[in-house]
């Protein structure tokens, strides 16, 4: 029997089916309560569902960052992955000729699919955690840019290097204007403006924006877990300092998570401090629009 595949923009009536797919792939471990990143994608980006024989079998979602399209999700249930739904969802989501970015899983079919859409592998995206912290919610490698980050709060003075050292003063301490400052810095460092998305994120319980003149970091604490990102700086040193300050500020969390590009100077610093690599994706872009040594993405929001 020939399978009937329909791909369309998600509606409110599709939310239960969409979330059933998300639950199958355990995507919401970092989001114990709503609103969550799926709500953000529906509110600020584009969410597309794929129906096979009248039942939702997968979905994809993007978030805009200025002219950049961040592909945050592409998931198709295992028994429907040969239906063509994934390719159809992707062709509906990704703009032709515009800059794109995604975090591709280890699924080789996904890597090939993203390359055919115009993206190229740039570097590993590594998920780190502090020794003794829980693994969190690892996302299985399916036809999706799996984003299973694990970061650790840096202990004071633990991560040092000849040029990249933790500052003595807490110049990134959060203040009343730090959300606006962080949003403005992010627009230049991450490749594009996303004031609505980050404004929503900053308004969630447990989220703090930390900013200085040349660096910023968002931190979200939910229960006993903390996630750092997005974060960045005008220089690699600025980014390192912002992240280490943010990590030190959530040292009481049992699990602190971060996603670090493999080319970033943070990686050897954290590993030398005893942190571990728990998972890996491939950071893919259509163009070289990111300074990968100056930016640390959020595992779910890009």
mmCIF file of C-alpha atoms in Angstrom:
data_model
loop_
_atom_site.group_PDB
_atom_site.id
_atom_site.type_symbol
_atom_site.label_atom_id
_atom_site.label_comp_id
_atom_site.label_asym_id
_atom_site.label_seq_id
_atom_site.Cartn_x
_atom_site.Cartn_y
_atom_site.Cartn_z
ATOM 1 C CA UNK A 1 0.000 0.000 0.000
ATOM 2 C CA UNK A 2 1.338 3.411 -0.987
ATOM 3 C CA UNK A 3 1.789 5.751 1.950
ATOM 4 C CA UNK A 4 0.077 9.132 1.765
ATOM 5 C CA UNK A 5 2.367 11.897 3.088
ATOM 6 C CA UNK A 6 1.105 15.404 3.800
ATOM 7 C CA UNK A 7 3.369 18.175 5.102
ATOM 8 C CA UNK A 8 1.821 21.381 6.448
ATOM 9 C CA UNK A 9 2.215 24.145 8.995
ATOM 10 C CA UNK A 10 1.313 22.977 12.495
ATOM 11 C CA UNK A 11 -1.915 24.205 14.063
ATOM 12 C CA UNK A 12 -3.114 24.255 17.660
ATOM 13 C CA UNK A 13 -4.987 21.004 16.993
ATOM 14 C CA UNK A 14 -1.673 19.344 16.077
ATOM 15 C CA UNK A 15 0.009 20.082 19.415
ATOM 16 C CA UNK A 16 -0.860 16.712 21.065
ATOM 17 C CA UNK A 17 0.502 14.757 18.092
ATOM 18 C CA UNK A 18 3.564 16.965 17.815
ATOM 19 C CA UNK A 19 4.322 16.548 21.510
ATOM 20 C CA UNK A 20 3.834 12.797 21.256
ATOM 21 C CA UNK A 21 6.689 12.717 18.734
ATOM 22 C CA UNK A 22 8.779 14.946 21.014
ATOM 23 C CA UNK A 23 8.108 12.631 23.957
ATOM 24 C CA UNK A 24 9.128 9.604 21.896
ATOM 25 C CA UNK A 25 12.559 11.165 21.354
ATOM 26 C CA UNK A 26 12.757 12.500 24.950
ATOM 27 C CA UNK A 27 13.295 16.070 23.818
ATOM 28 C CA UNK A 28 11.926 17.900 26.850
ATOM 29 C CA UNK A 29 14.144 16.697 29.684
ATOM 30 C CA UNK A 30 15.549 20.191 30.181
ATOM 31 C CA UNK A 31 12.048 21.713 30.168
ATOM 32 C CA UNK A 32 10.066 20.199 33.057
ATOM 33 C CA UNK A 33 7.181 22.677 32.733
ATOM 34 C CA UNK A 34 5.636 24.719 29.959
ATOM 35 C CA UNK A 35 6.243 27.014 28.233
ATOM 36 C CA UNK A 36 9.152 25.176 26.656
ATOM 37 C CA UNK A 37 11.235 25.442 23.523
ATOM 38 C CA UNK A 38 8.475 23.860 21.404
ATOM 39 C CA UNK A 39 6.231 26.755 22.434
ATOM 40 C CA UNK A 40 9.023 29.167 21.485
ATOM 41 C CA UNK A 41 9.321 27.581 18.053
ATOM 42 C CA UNK A 42 5.582 27.898 17.492
ATOM 43 C CA UNK A 43 5.470 31.495 18.757
ATOM 44 C CA UNK A 44 8.600 32.914 17.126
ATOM 45 C CA UNK A 45 9.496 30.516 14.334
ATOM 46 C CA UNK A 46 7.929 27.944 12.051
ATOM 47 C CA UNK A 47 6.736 24.446 12.951
ATOM 48 C CA UNK A 48 5.759 21.951 10.253
ATOM 49 C CA UNK A 49 4.205 18.531 10.795
ATOM 50 C CA UNK A 50 4.349 15.518 8.517
ATOM 51 C CA UNK A 51 1.305 13.254 8.367
ATOM 52 C CA UNK A 52 1.579 9.720 7.058
ATOM 53 C CA UNK A 53 -1.761 8.106 6.276
ATOM 54 C CA UNK A 54 -3.512 10.805 8.298
ATOM 55 C CA UNK A 55 -1.407 10.482 11.484
ATOM 56 C CA UNK A 56 1.353 12.848 12.589
ATOM 57 C CA UNK A 57 4.603 10.945 12.088
ATOM 58 C CA UNK A 58 7.127 13.747 12.510
ATOM 59 C CA UNK A 59 7.766 17.446 12.725
ATOM 60 C CA UNK A 60 10.390 20.068 12.011
ATOM 61 C CA UNK A 61 10.910 23.540 13.404
ATOM 62 C CA UNK A 62 13.029 26.609 12.817
ATOM 63 C CA UNK A 63 13.801 29.785 14.743
ATOM 64 C CA UNK A 64 14.893 32.995 12.982
ATOM 65 C CA UNK A 65 18.051 34.875 13.963
ATOM 66 C CA UNK A 66 18.038 37.951 11.785
ATOM 67 C CA UNK A 67 18.537 36.611 8.263
ATOM 68 C CA UNK A 68 19.764 33.278 9.624
ATOM 69 C CA UNK A 69 17.437 30.284 9.902
ATOM 70 C CA UNK A 70 18.265 27.955 12.797
ATOM 71 C CA UNK A 71 16.921 24.462 12.120
ATOM 72 C CA UNK A 72 16.152 23.339 15.654
ATOM 73 C CA UNK A 73 14.147 20.162 15.047
ATOM 74 C CA UNK A 74 13.649 17.453 12.472
ATOM 75 C CA UNK A 75 12.166 14.260 13.876
ATOM 76 C CA UNK A 76 10.309 11.418 12.194
ATOM 77 C CA UNK A 77 9.135 8.333 14.085
ATOM 78 C CA UNK A 78 11.341 5.295 13.323
ATOM 79 C CA UNK A 79 8.656 3.287 11.526
ATOM 80 C CA UNK A 80 7.978 6.225 9.177
ATOM 81 C CA UNK A 81 11.532 7.305 8.349
ATOM 82 C CA UNK A 82 11.421 5.732 4.897
ATOM 83 C CA UNK A 83 8.243 7.569 3.939
ATOM 84 C CA UNK A 84 9.974 10.691 2.626
ATOM 85 C CA UNK A 85 8.347 12.834 5.294
ATOM 86 C CA UNK A 86 11.688 14.111 6.624
ATOM 87 C CA UNK A 87 12.833 15.381 3.212
ATOM 88 C CA UNK A 88 9.464 16.988 2.594
ATOM 89 C CA UNK A 89 9.450 18.720 5.987
ATOM 90 C CA UNK A 90 12.945 20.046 5.413
ATOM 91 C CA UNK A 91 12.166 21.393 1.951
ATOM 92 C CA UNK A 92 9.167 23.210 3.419
ATOM 93 C CA UNK A 93 11.185 24.733 6.280
ATOM 94 C CA UNK A 94 14.501 25.861 4.804
ATOM 95 C CA UNK A 95 14.589 29.017 2.663
ATOM 96 C CA UNK A 96 16.447 28.827 -0.624
ATOM 97 C CA UNK A 97 19.661 30.840 -0.757
ATOM 98 C CA UNK A 98 19.440 32.140 2.830
ATOM 99 C CA UNK A 99 22.022 31.447 5.587
ATOM 100 C CA UNK A 100 21.195 28.358 7.677
ATOM 101 C CA UNK A 101 22.559 26.576 10.735
ATOM 102 C CA UNK A 102 21.780 23.319 12.513
ATOM 103 C CA UNK A 103 23.232 20.863 15.022
ATOM 104 C CA UNK A 104 23.234 17.548 13.172
ATOM 105 C CA UNK A 105 23.075 14.236 15.003
ATOM 106 C CA UNK A 106 25.322 11.267 14.339
ATOM 107 C CA UNK A 107 22.731 9.840 11.960
ATOM 108 C CA UNK A 108 24.576 9.770 8.626
ATOM 109 C CA UNK A 109 21.323 10.088 6.732
ATOM 110 C CA UNK A 110 20.670 13.394 8.472
ATOM 111 C CA UNK A 111 24.161 14.674 7.677
ATOM 112 C CA UNK A 112 23.693 13.833 3.998
ATOM 113 C CA UNK A 113 20.265 15.436 3.966
ATOM 114 C CA UNK A 114 21.587 18.723 5.391
ATOM 115 C CA UNK A 115 24.506 18.762 2.963
ATOM 116 C CA UNK A 116 22.084 18.366 0.054
ATOM 117 C CA UNK A 117 20.173 21.354 1.450
ATOM 118 C CA UNK A 118 23.300 23.516 1.247
ATOM 119 C CA UNK A 119 24.908 23.173 4.672
ATOM 120 C CA UNK A 120 28.428 21.956 5.407
ATOM 121 C CA UNK A 121 29.994 20.502 8.569
ATOM 122 C CA UNK A 122 32.042 23.174 10.374
ATOM 123 C CA UNK A 123 33.127 21.546 13.632
ATOM 124 C CA UNK A 124 31.956 19.157 16.358
ATOM 125 C CA UNK A 125 29.477 20.559 18.877
ATOM 126 C CA UNK A 126 30.366 18.961 22.199
ATOM 127 C CA UNK A 127 28.143 18.628 25.267
ATOM 128 C CA UNK A 128 30.001 18.738 28.554
ATOM 129 C CA UNK A 129 29.133 18.061 32.180
ATOM 130 C CA UNK A 130 30.719 18.456 35.568
ATOM 131 C CA UNK A 131 31.983 15.245 37.228
ATOM 132 C CA UNK A 132 29.324 13.736 39.445
ATOM 133 C CA UNK A 133 26.399 15.460 37.738
ATOM 134 C CA UNK A 134 23.636 13.459 36.116
ATOM 135 C CA UNK A 135 23.676 12.846 32.378
ATOM 136 C CA UNK A 136 20.400 14.677 31.978
ATOM 137 C CA UNK A 137 18.204 13.857 29.005
ATOM 138 C CA UNK A 138 20.300 12.528 26.159
ATOM 139 C CA UNK A 139 18.551 12.738 22.834
ATOM 140 C CA UNK A 140 18.735 9.686 20.635
ATOM 141 C CA UNK A 141 20.460 10.067 17.265
ATOM 142 C CA UNK A 142 17.607 10.160 14.790
ATOM 143 C CA UNK A 143 16.936 12.253 11.679
ATOM 144 C CA UNK A 144 17.280 15.461 13.668
ATOM 145 C CA UNK A 145 19.967 17.839 14.838
ATOM 146 C CA UNK A 146 20.046 16.259 18.295
ATOM 147 C CA UNK A 147 20.744 18.814 20.993
ATOM 148 C CA UNK A 148 21.605 17.100 24.219
ATOM 149 C CA UNK A 149 23.832 19.496 26.073
ATOM 150 C CA UNK A 150 25.543 18.943 29.398
ATOM 151 C CA UNK A 151 27.574 21.684 31.043
ATOM 152 C CA UNK A 152 29.201 22.211 34.258
ATOM 153 C CA UNK A 153 29.555 25.058 36.637
ATOM 154 C CA UNK A 154 33.190 26.057 36.677
ATOM 155 C CA UNK A 155 34.666 26.031 40.146
ATOM 156 C CA UNK A 156 36.456 29.192 41.172
ATOM 157 C CA UNK A 157 39.971 29.196 39.823
ATOM 158 C CA UNK A 158 39.651 25.697 38.368
ATOM 159 C CA UNK A 159 39.998 26.506 34.678
ATOM 160 C CA UNK A 160 43.079 28.506 33.841
ATOM 161 C CA UNK A 161 45.404 29.000 30.938
ATOM 162 C CA UNK A 162 48.176 31.307 29.862
ATOM 163 C CA UNK A 163 45.780 33.863 28.333
ATOM 164 C CA UNK A 164 42.313 32.583 29.182
ATOM 165 C CA UNK A 165 41.830 32.851 32.927
ATOM 166 C CA UNK A 166 38.824 33.412 35.095
ATOM 167 C CA UNK A 167 38.586 37.101 36.123
ATOM 168 C CA UNK A 168 38.830 37.973 39.782
ATOM 169 C CA UNK A 169 35.927 40.432 39.726
ATOM 170 C CA UNK A 170 32.360 39.404 38.961
ATOM 171 C CA UNK A 171 31.921 41.976 36.221
ATOM 172 C CA UNK A 172 29.167 39.859 34.661
ATOM 173 C CA UNK A 173 26.930 40.026 37.751
ATOM 174 C CA UNK A 174 23.292 40.315 36.592
ATOM 175 C CA UNK A 175 21.655 43.726 36.729
ATOM 176 C CA UNK A 176 18.437 45.437 35.710
ATOM 177 C CA UNK A 177 19.653 46.298 32.193
ATOM 178 C CA UNK A 178 21.454 43.059 31.469
ATOM 179 C CA UNK A 179 18.681 41.488 29.393
ATOM 180 C CA UNK A 180 18.733 44.353 26.885
ATOM 181 C CA UNK A 181 22.538 44.401 26.910
ATOM 182 C CA UNK A 182 22.754 40.639 26.400
ATOM 183 C CA UNK A 183 20.197 40.718 23.578
ATOM 184 C CA UNK A 184 22.136 43.487 21.835
ATOM 185 C CA UNK A 185 25.455 41.656 22.173
ATOM 186 C CA UNK A 186 23.893 38.398 20.991
ATOM 187 C CA UNK A 187 22.615 40.055 17.812
ATOM 188 C CA UNK A 188 26.155 40.833 16.731
ATOM 189 C CA UNK A 189 27.890 37.715 18.007
ATOM 190 C CA UNK A 190 25.366 34.975 17.138
ATOM 191 C CA UNK A 191 24.864 36.195 13.586
ATOM 192 C CA UNK A 192 21.476 37.880 13.855
ATOM 193 C CA UNK A 193 18.905 39.630 16.036
ATOM 194 C CA UNK A 194 16.322 37.574 17.999
ATOM 195 C CA UNK A 195 14.975 40.013 20.576
ATOM 196 C CA UNK A 196 11.555 38.348 20.782
ATOM 197 C CA UNK A 197 12.917 34.863 21.417
ATOM 198 C CA UNK A 198 15.498 35.963 23.991
ATOM 199 C CA UNK A 199 13.029 38.334 25.653
ATOM 200 C CA UNK A 200 10.640 35.412 26.094
ATOM 201 C CA UNK A 201 13.461 33.211 27.376
ATOM 202 C CA UNK A 202 14.659 35.859 29.846
ATOM 203 C CA UNK A 203 11.141 36.066 31.273
ATOM 204 C CA UNK A 204 11.004 32.390 32.235
ATOM 205 C CA UNK A 205 11.407 31.439 35.911
ATOM 206 C CA UNK A 206 15.031 30.771 36.798
ATOM 207 C CA UNK A 207 16.545 32.569 33.793
ATOM 208 C CA UNK A 208 19.244 35.172 34.374
ATOM 209 C CA UNK A 209 21.034 37.322 31.804
ATOM 210 C CA UNK A 210 24.585 38.336 32.679
ATOM 211 C CA UNK A 211 26.324 40.991 30.591
ATOM 212 C CA UNK A 212 29.383 43.199 30.512
ATOM 213 C CA UNK A 213 30.616 45.603 27.866
ATOM 214 C CA UNK A 214 31.931 42.877 25.581
ATOM 215 C CA UNK A 215 30.408 39.564 26.707
ATOM 216 C CA UNK A 216 27.157 37.983 27.872
ATOM 217 C CA UNK A 217 25.641 34.711 29.055
ATOM 218 C CA UNK A 218 22.125 33.460 29.706
ATOM 219 C CA UNK A 219 21.654 30.918 32.497
ATOM 220 C CA UNK A 220 18.508 28.920 33.234
ATOM 221 C CA UNK A 221 18.086 26.980 36.464
ATOM 222 C CA UNK A 222 15.147 24.559 36.575
ATOM 223 C CA UNK A 223 14.991 22.360 39.662
ATOM 224 C CA UNK A 224 18.474 20.975 40.253
ATOM 225 C CA UNK A 225 19.599 21.501 36.639
ATOM 226 C CA UNK A 226 21.201 24.544 35.024
ATOM 227 C CA UNK A 227 21.874 25.273 31.369
ATOM 228 C CA UNK A 228 24.232 27.988 30.107
ATOM 229 C CA UNK A 229 23.595 29.565 26.731
ATOM 230 C CA UNK A 230 23.438 31.371 24.541
ATOM 231 C CA UNK A 231 26.657 33.130 25.486
ATOM 232 C CA UNK A 232 29.331 35.008 23.626
ATOM 233 C CA UNK A 233 31.911 37.727 23.539
ATOM 234 C CA UNK A 234 33.577 40.167 21.182
ATOM 235 C CA UNK A 235 36.752 38.102 21.534
ATOM 236 C CA UNK A 236 37.401 34.507 22.615
ATOM 237 C CA UNK A 237 38.664 35.833 25.956
ATOM 238 C CA UNK A 238 35.430 37.796 26.502
ATOM 239 C CA UNK A 239 33.350 34.715 25.760
ATOM 240 C CA UNK A 240 35.417 32.506 28.060
ATOM 241 C CA UNK A 241 35.111 35.001 30.914
ATOM 242 C CA UNK A 242 31.346 35.355 30.464
ATOM 243 C CA UNK A 243 30.814 31.582 30.490
ATOM 244 C CA UNK A 244 33.078 30.933 33.470
ATOM 245 C CA UNK A 245 31.366 33.670 35.486
ATOM 246 C CA UNK A 246 27.960 32.222 34.630
ATOM 247 C CA UNK A 247 29.072 28.688 35.473
ATOM 248 C CA UNK A 248 30.485 29.774 38.796
ATOM 249 C CA UNK A 249 27.216 31.480 39.664
ATOM 250 C CA UNK A 250 25.263 28.212 39.387
ATOM 251 C CA UNK A 251 27.707 26.045 41.311
ATOM 252 C CA UNK A 252 24.883 24.870 43.600
ATOM 253 C CA UNK A 253 23.104 23.025 40.784
ATOM 254 C CA UNK A 254 23.509 19.242 40.674
ATOM 255 C CA UNK A 255 23.824 19.313 36.881
ATOM 256 C CA UNK A 256 25.019 22.243 34.757
ATOM 257 C CA UNK A 257 25.043 21.863 30.983
ATOM 258 C CA UNK A 258 26.744 23.616 28.066
ATOM 259 C CA UNK A 259 27.241 23.044 24.337
ATOM 260 C CA UNK A 260 30.724 24.056 23.160
ATOM 261 C CA UNK A 261 31.957 24.230 19.535
ATOM 262 C CA UNK A 262 35.017 22.034 19.156
ATOM 263 C CA UNK A 263 37.124 24.989 17.988
ATOM 264 C CA UNK A 264 36.329 27.074 21.075
ATOM 265 C CA UNK A 265 39.108 27.784 23.629
ATOM 266 C CA UNK A 266 36.648 26.847 26.380
ATOM 267 C CA UNK A 267 36.926 23.184 25.463
ATOM 268 C CA UNK A 268 40.471 22.471 26.705
ATOM 269 C CA UNK A 269 39.921 24.702 29.733
ATOM 270 C CA UNK A 270 36.886 22.766 30.872
ATOM 271 C CA UNK A 271 38.441 19.393 30.133
ATOM 272 C CA UNK A 272 41.587 20.362 32.041
ATOM 273 C CA UNK A 273 39.326 21.309 34.949
ATOM 274 C CA UNK A 274 37.907 17.772 35.003
ATOM 275 C CA UNK A 275 34.711 18.181 33.005
ATOM 276 C CA UNK A 276 33.644 15.429 30.637
ATOM 277 C CA UNK A 277 32.247 15.145 27.129
ATOM 278 C CA UNK A 278 28.909 13.341 27.225
ATOM 279 C CA UNK A 279 27.643 13.717 23.686
ATOM 280 C CA UNK A 280 28.468 15.180 20.299
ATOM 281 C CA UNK A 281 26.690 16.692 17.323
ATOM 282 C CA UNK A 282 28.047 18.346 14.184
ATOM 283 C CA UNK A 283 27.604 22.092 13.829
ATOM 284 C CA UNK A 284 26.619 22.780 10.215
ATOM 285 C CA UNK A 285 26.124 26.074 8.420
ATOM 286 C CA UNK A 286 25.506 27.190 4.860
ATOM 287 C CA UNK A 287 28.118 29.965 5.156
ATOM 288 C CA UNK A 288 30.942 31.013 7.484
ATOM 289 C CA UNK A 289 28.881 33.624 9.340
ATOM 290 C CA UNK A 290 29.855 32.581 12.906
ATOM 291 C CA UNK A 291 33.019 33.140 14.920
ATOM 292 C CA UNK A 292 33.004 29.697 16.481
ATOM 293 C CA UNK A 293 35.600 30.735 19.073
ATOM 294 C CA UNK A 294 33.408 33.586 20.335
ATOM 295 C CA UNK A 295 29.970 31.972 20.644
ATOM 296 C CA UNK A 296 28.339 29.248 22.747
ATOM 297 C CA UNK A 297 24.809 28.303 21.626
ATOM 298 C CA UNK A 298 21.841 27.263 23.699
ATOM 299 C CA UNK A 299 21.295 23.512 23.122
ATOM 300 C CA UNK A 300 17.634 24.008 22.140
ATOM 301 C CA UNK A 301 17.338 27.650 21.035
ATOM 302 C CA UNK A 302 20.568 27.846 19.025
#
